[in-house]
Coordinates of C-alpha atoms and ligand atoms in Angstrom, one line a residue:
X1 CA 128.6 53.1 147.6
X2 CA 129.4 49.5 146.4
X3 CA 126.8 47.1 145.4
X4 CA 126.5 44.1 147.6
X5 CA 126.8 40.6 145.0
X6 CA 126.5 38.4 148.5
X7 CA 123.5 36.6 147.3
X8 CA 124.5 36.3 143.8
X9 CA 128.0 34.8 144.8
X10 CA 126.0 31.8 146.8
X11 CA 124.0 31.2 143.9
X12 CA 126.8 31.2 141.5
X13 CA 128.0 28.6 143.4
X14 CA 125.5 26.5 143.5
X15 CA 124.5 26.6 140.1
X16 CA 128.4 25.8 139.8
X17 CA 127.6 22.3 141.7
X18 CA 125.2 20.8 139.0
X19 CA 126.5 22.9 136.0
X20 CA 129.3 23.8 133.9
X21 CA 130.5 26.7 135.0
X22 CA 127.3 27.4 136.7
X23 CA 125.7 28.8 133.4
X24 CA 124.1 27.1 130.2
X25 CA 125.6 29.4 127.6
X26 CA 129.0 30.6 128.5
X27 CA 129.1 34.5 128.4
X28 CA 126.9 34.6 131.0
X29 CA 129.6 33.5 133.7
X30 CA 131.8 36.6 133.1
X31 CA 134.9 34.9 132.0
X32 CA 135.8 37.7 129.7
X33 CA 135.0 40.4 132.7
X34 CA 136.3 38.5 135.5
X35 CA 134.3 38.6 138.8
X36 CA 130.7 37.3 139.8
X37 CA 127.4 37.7 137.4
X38 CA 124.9 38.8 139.2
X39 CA 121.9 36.1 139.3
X40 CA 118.6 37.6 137.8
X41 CA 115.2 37.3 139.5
X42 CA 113.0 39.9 137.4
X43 CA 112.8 42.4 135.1
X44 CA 110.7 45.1 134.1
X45 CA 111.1 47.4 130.9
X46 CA 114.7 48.7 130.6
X47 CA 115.9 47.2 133.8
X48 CA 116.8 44.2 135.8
X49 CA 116.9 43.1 139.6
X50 CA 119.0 40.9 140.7
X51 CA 119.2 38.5 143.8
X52 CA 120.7 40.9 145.9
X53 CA 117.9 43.5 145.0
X54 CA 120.3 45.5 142.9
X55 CA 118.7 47.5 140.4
X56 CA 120.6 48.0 136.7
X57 CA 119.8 49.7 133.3
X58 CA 119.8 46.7 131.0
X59 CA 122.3 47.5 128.0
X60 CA 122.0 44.1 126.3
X61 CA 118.3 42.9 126.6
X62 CA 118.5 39.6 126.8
X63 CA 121.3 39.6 124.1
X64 CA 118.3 41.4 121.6
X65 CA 115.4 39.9 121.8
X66 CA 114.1 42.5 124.3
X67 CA 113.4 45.5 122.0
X68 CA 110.0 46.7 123.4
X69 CA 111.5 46.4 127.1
X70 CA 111.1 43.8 129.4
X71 CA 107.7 41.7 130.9
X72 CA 106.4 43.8 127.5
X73 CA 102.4 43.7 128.6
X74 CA 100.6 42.1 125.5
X75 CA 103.6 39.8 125.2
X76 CA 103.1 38.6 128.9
X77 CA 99.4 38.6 128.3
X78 CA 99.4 36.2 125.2
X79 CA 102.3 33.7 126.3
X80 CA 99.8 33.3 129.8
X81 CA 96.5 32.8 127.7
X82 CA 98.6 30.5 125.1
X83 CA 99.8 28.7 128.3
X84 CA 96.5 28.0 129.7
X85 CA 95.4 26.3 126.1
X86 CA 98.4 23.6 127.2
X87 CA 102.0 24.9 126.0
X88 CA 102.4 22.3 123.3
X89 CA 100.8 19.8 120.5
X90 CA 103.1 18.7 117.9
X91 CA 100.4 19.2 116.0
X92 CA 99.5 22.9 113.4
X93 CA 97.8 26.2 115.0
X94 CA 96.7 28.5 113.3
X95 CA 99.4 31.2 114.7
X96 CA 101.7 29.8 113.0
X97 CA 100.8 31.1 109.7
X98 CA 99.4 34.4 111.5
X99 CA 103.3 34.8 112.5
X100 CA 104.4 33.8 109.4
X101 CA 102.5 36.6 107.6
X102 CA 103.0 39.1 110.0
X103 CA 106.9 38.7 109.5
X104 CA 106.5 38.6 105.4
X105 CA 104.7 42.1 105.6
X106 CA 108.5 43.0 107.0
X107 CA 110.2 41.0 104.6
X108 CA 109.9 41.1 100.9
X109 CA 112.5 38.3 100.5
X110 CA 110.8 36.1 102.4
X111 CA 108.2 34.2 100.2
X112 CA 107.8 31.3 102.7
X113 CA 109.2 30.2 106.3
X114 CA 109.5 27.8 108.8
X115 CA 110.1 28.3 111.9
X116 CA 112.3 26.5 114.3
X117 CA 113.5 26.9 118.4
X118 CA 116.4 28.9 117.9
X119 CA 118.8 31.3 115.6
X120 CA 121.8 28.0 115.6
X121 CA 118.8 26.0 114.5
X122 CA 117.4 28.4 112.0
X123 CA 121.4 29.1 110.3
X124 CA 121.9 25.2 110.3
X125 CA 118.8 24.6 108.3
X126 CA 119.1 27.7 105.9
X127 CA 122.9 26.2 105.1
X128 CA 121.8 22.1 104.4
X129 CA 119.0 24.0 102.4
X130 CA 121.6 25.8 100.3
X131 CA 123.6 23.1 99.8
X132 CA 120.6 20.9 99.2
X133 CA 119.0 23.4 96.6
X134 CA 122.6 24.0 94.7
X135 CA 123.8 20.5 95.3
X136 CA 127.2 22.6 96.4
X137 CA 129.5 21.8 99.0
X138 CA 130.9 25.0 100.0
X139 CA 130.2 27.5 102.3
X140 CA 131.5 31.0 102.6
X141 CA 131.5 32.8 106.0
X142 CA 133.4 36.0 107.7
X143 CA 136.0 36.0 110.9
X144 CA 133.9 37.1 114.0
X145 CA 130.2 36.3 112.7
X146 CA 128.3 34.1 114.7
X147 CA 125.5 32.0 113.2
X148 CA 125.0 29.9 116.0
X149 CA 126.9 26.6 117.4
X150 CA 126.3 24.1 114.9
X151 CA 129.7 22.3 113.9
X152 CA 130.2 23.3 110.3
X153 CA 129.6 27.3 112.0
X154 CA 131.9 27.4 114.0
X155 CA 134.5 28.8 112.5
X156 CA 136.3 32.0 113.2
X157 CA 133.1 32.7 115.2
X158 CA 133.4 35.9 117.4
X159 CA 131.2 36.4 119.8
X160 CA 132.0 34.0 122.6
X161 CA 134.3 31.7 120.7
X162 CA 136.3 34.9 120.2
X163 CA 136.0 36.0 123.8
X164 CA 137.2 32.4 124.9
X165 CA 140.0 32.7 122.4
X166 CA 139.4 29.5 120.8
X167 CA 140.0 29.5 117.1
X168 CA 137.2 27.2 116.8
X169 CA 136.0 24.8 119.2
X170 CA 137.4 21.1 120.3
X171 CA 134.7 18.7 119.4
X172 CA 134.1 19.8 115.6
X173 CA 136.5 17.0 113.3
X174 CA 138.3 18.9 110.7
X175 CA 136.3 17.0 107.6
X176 CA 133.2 19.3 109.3
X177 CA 134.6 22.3 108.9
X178 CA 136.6 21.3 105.5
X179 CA 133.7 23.0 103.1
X180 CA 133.7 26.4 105.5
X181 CA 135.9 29.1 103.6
X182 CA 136.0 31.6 106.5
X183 CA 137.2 35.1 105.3
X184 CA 138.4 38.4 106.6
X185 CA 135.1 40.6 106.8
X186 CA 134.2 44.1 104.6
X187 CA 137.0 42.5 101.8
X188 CA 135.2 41.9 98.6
X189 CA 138.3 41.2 96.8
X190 CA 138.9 37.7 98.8
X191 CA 135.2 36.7 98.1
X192 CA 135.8 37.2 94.2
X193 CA 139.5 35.2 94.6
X194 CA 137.4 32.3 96.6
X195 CA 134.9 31.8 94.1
X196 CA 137.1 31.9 91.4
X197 CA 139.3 29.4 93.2
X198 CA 136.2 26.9 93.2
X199 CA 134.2 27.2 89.9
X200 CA 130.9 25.7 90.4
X201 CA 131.3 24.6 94.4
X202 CA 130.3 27.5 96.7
X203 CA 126.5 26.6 97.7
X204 CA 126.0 29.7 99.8
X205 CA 127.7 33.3 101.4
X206 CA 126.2 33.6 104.7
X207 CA 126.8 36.9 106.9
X208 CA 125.5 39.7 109.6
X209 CA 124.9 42.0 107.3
X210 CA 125.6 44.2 110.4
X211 CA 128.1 42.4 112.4
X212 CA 127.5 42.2 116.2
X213 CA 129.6 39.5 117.0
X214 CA 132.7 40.8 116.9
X215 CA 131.2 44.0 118.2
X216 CA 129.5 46.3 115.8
X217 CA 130.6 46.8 112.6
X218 CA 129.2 48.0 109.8
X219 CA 129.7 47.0 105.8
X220 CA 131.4 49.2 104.0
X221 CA 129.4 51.2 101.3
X222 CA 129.3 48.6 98.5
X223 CA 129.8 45.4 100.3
X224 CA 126.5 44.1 100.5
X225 CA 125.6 44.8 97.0
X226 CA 128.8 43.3 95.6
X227 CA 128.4 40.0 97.9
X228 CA 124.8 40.2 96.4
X229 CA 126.3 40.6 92.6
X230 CA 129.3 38.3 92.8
X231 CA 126.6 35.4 94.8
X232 CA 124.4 35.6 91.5
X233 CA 127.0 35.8 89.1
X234 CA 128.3 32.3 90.5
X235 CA 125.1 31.1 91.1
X236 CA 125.6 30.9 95.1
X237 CA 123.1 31.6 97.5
X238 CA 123.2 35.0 99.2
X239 CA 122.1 34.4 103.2
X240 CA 121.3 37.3 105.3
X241 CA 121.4 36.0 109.1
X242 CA 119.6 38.4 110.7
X243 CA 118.8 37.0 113.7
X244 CA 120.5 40.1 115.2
X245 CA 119.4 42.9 113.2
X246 CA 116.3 41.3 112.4
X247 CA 113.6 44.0 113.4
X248 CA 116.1 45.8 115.5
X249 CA 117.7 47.6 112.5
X250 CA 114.6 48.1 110.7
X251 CA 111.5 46.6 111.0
X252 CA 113.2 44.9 107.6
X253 CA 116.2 44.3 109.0
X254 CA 119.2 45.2 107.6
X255 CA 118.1 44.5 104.8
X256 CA 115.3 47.6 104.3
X257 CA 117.7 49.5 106.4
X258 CA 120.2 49.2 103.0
X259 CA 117.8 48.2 100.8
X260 CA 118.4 51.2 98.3
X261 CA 122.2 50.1 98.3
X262 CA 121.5 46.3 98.0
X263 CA 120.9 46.1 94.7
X264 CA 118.9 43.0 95.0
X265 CA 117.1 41.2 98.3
X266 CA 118.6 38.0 99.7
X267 CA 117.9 34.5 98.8
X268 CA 117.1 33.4 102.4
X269 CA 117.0 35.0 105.4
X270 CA 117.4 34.0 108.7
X271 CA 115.4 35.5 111.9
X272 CA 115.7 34.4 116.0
X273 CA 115.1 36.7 118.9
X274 CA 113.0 39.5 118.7
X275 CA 111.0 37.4 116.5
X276 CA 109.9 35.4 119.4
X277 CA 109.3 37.8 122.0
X278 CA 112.0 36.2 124.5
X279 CA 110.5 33.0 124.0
X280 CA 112.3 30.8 121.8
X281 CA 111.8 31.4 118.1
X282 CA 114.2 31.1 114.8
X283 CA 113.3 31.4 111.5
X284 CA 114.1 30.8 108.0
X285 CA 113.2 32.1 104.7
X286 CA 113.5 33.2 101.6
X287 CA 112.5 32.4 97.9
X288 CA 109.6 29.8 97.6
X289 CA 111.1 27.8 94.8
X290 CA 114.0 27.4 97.2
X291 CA 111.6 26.5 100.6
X292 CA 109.9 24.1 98.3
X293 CA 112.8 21.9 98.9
X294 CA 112.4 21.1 102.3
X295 CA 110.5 18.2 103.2
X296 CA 107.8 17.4 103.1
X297 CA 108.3 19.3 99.9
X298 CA 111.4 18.4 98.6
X299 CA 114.4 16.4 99.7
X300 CA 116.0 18.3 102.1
X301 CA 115.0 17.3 105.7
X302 CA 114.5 19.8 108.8
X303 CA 112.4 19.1 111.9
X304 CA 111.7 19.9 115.2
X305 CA 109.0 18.7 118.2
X306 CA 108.7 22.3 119.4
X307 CA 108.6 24.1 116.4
X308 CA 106.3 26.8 116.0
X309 CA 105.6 26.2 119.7
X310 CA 102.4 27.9 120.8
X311 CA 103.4 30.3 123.6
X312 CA 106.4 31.2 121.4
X313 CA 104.0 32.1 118.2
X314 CA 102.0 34.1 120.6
X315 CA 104.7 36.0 122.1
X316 CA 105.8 36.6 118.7
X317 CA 102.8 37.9 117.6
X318 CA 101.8 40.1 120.2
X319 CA 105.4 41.6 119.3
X320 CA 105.3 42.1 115.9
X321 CA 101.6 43.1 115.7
X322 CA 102.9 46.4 118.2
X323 CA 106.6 46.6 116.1
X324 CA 104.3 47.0 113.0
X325 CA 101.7 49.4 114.9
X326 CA 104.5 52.2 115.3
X327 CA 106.7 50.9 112.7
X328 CA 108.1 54.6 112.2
X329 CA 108.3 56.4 115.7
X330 CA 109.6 52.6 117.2
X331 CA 112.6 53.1 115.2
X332 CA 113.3 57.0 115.2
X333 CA 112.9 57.0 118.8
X334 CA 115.6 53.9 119.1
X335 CA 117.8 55.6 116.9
X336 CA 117.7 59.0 119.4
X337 CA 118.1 57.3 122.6
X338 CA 120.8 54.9 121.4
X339 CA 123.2 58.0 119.7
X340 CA 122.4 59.9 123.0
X341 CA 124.3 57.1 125.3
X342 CA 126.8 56.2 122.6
X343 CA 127.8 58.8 121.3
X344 CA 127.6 60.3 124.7
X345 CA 129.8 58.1 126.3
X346 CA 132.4 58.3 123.3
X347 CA 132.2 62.1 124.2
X348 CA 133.1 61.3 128.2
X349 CA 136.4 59.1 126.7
X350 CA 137.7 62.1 124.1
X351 CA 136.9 65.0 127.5
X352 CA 139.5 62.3 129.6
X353 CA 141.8 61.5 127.0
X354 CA 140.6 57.6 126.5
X355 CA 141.3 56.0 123.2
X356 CA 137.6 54.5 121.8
X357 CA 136.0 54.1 119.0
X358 CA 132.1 54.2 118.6
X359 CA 130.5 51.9 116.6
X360 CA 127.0 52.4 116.4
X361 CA 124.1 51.3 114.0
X362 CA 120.9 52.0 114.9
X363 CA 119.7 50.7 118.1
X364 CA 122.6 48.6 118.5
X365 CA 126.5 49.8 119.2
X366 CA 130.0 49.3 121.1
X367 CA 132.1 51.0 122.6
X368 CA 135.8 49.6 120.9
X369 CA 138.7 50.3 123.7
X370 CA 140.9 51.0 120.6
X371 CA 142.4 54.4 118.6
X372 CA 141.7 52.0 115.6
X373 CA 139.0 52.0 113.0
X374 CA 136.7 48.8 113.7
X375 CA 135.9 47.6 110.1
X376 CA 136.4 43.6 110.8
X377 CA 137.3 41.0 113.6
X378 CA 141.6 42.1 113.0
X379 CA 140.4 45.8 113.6
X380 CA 138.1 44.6 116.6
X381 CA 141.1 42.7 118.4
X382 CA 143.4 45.6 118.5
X383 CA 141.0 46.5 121.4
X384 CA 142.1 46.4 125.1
X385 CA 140.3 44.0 126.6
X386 CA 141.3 44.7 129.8
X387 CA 140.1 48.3 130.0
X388 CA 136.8 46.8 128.8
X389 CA 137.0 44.0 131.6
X390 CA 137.2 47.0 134.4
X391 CA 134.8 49.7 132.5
X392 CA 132.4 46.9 132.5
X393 CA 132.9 45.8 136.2
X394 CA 133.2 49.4 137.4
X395 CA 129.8 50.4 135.0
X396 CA 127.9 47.0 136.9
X397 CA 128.9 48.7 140.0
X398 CA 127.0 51.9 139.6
X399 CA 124.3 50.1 138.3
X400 CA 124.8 49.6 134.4
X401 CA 124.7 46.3 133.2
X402 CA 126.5 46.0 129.6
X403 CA 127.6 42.9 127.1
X404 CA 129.9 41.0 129.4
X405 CA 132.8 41.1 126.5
X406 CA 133.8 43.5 124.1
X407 CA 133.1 41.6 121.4
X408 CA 129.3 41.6 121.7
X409 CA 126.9 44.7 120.9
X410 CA 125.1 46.5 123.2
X411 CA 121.3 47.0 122.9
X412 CA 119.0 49.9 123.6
X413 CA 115.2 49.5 124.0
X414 CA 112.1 51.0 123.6
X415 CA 111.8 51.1 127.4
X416 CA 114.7 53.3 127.5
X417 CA 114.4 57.4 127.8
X418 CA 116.2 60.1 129.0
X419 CA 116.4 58.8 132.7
X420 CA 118.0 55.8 131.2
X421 CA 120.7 58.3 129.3
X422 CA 121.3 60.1 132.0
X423 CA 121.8 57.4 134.2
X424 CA 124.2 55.7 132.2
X425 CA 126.3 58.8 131.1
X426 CA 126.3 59.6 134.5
X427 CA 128.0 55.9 135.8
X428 CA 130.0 56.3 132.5
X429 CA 131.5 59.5 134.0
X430 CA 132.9 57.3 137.2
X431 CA 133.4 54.1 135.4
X432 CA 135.6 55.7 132.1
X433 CA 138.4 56.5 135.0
X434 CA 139.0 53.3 136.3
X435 CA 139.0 51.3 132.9
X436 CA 142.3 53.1 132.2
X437 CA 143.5 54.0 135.9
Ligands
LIG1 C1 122.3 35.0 118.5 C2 122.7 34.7 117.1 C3 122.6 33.4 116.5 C4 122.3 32.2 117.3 O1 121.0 32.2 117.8 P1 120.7 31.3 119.1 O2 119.2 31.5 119.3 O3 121.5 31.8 120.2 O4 121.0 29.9 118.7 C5 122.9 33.3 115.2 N1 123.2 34.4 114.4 C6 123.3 35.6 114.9 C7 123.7 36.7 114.0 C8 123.1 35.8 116.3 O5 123.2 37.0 116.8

């Protein structure tokens, strides 16, 4: 029986009256899937209800920060006494520094922090503190990471700017994005050519360390360590933006998750939504004798009137404090549930004959409409987007609702269990026919 969107249409059209597209960040209006998103009014654990009363299994979780499930009790319980202390002073708490420790005991790179309202924020500053602390120009990034929207960023992006199929955006002048080298992802050889190509004026190498913006791909065995060799050799900055994989991988990231491999931890780090609980939260971190040179410290200026915002460190805490409490069994479980439904699904496609490929690292994965292996954004784009467009419109319909594009990873939860497999296996069953009818 089809799902009624009646409701949700009339709001999308209002909210289309007073804004852009009727969203504030643009995946959210479907353009990559084509028809109607449906307009949330709750959520609770691993699912959402919409306007219309429709009920889904949530598959992105509020694009990651939701890994303990939605309306998460102590989380709920701290923001609403934080709230009644008044939500904001623009002056120090002490939670700020509790946050602060509770994410060090997570991450040994990180010898000192500061926090700031989002993952663009957080990836802006660790960048101007890079080139700050080398007193380098350039920046190296990789074709279909995201690090946020700030100008000099946005650059071979993937994520939305891929979905959108702009190549970068209108708006960012091309002496912005002059000192971005953007290369092809998982190709050491190109990183070794670039440096050597400019002796003494790459600042920084900033990456996913698992990439989930071009869809999930994982580095090849090697590539982390030899970006963290050839960085040091060169005397570059290695940045891990983990505002993704940031306790979703590991408690450590990515970068306990590979730490044996590593060969060495990254300079600075960058964190953003799990850290703050669904409220807004970014961080960034690394080696104290490189914080030091943010101001007041050092030269290198980085504000913000929310920062370390009250109800965001308490929503943060009451996070981490129960991510840290079950440390093990959080992330073994995760790791279960998430290889049931992928790999699951990617049984479903082989049983009817559908070209995928699986992509799957711990609790985060996607399903690539392509024959190809996905190692970086070229591989990603042999997908067919328009099988994706009608497996995700025909998974919505029987009540599934995954990453509007294929270029985004797909989350599991803690809240998720073996209903939540079932369920989705079962729409996938339906939903796998039309994508290639
Ligand atoms: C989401 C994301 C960002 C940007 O974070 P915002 O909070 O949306 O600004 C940066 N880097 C990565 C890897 C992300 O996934």
């Amino acid at each position: 029986m089809a799902l009624s969107f009646a409701r949700s249409a009339e709001l999308q059209e209002r909210a289309e009256r007073f804004l852009p597209g009727g969203v504030d960040s643009p995946v959210r209006a479907f353009g990559a899937v084509g028809g109607h998103p449906p307009f949330v009014e709750r959520a609770e654990g691993a699912y959402l209800v919409d306007a219309d009363g429709n009920r889904f299994v949530d598959m992105f979780g509020s694009w990651g920060p939701m890994l303990l499930g939605h309306a998460f009790p102590p989380a709920v319980e701290a923001i609403r006494q934080a709230a009644g202390r008044s939500a904001s002073f623009g002056a120090s708490t002490a939670d700020e520094a509790n946050l602060a420790e509770l994410v060090m005991e997570c991450y040994p790179s990180i010898e000192k922090l500061r926090f700031v309202s989002s993952g663009t924020e957080a990836c802006m500053s660790a960048i101007r503190l890079a080139r700050g602390f080398t007193e380098r120009p350039f920046v190296i990034k990789f074709e279909g990471c995201y690090h946020g929207h700030a100008d000099a960023l946005l650059v071979k992006a993937g994520s939305g700017v891929a979905t959108f199929g702009i190549p970068g955006s209108a708006g960012v002048p091309a002496e912005t994005v002059m000192h971005t080298l953007a290369l092809p992802y998982n190709d050491l050889a190109v990183v070794e050519a670039a440096f050597a190509s400019h002796p003494g004026q790459i600042a920084c190498v900033i990456l996913e360390p698992v990439v989930g913006n071009a869809g999930t791909i994982a580095p090849q065995p090697g590539y982390l360590a030899g970006l963290r060799a050839v960085t040091q050799r060169y005397g570059a900055l290695l940045i891990f933006d983990e505002v993704m994989t940031g306790f979703r991988l590991a408690a450590g990231g990515a970068q306990e998750l590979f730490a044996r491999e590593l060969g060495g931890l990254p300079d600075l780090t960058t964190l953003g939504k799990i850290v703050g609980g669904g409220l807004p939260v970014g961080v960034f971190g690394g080696r104290a004798e490189i914080m030091d040179y943010l101001a007041p410290l050092g030269p290198v200026y980085q504000a913000g009137t929310l920062s370390g915002n009250p109800l965001a460190m308490a929503a943060g805490i009451a996070t981490l404090r129960a991510v840290l409490e079950r440390r093990d069994s959080l992330y073994a479980g995760l790791d279960k549930t998430t290889a049931a439904i992928a790999e699951g699904v990617s049984k479903l496609a082989a049983e009817q004959g559908i070209a995928m490929t699986t992509n799957r690292v711990g609790s985060m994965f996607t399903w690539f409409f392509t024959p190809e292996r996905v190692t970086d954004f070229g591989t990603a784009a042999t997908s067919d987007t328009a099988a994706f467009a009608r497996f995700h419109r025909a998974m919505l319909e029987r009540g599934v609702w995954l990453p509007p594009s294929q270029y985004e990873a797909a989350f599991v939860g803690a809240a998720h269990g073996p209903a939540e497999v079932e369920m989705v296996l079962e729409a996938a069953r339906g939903a796998l026919k039309e994508a290639v009818r």
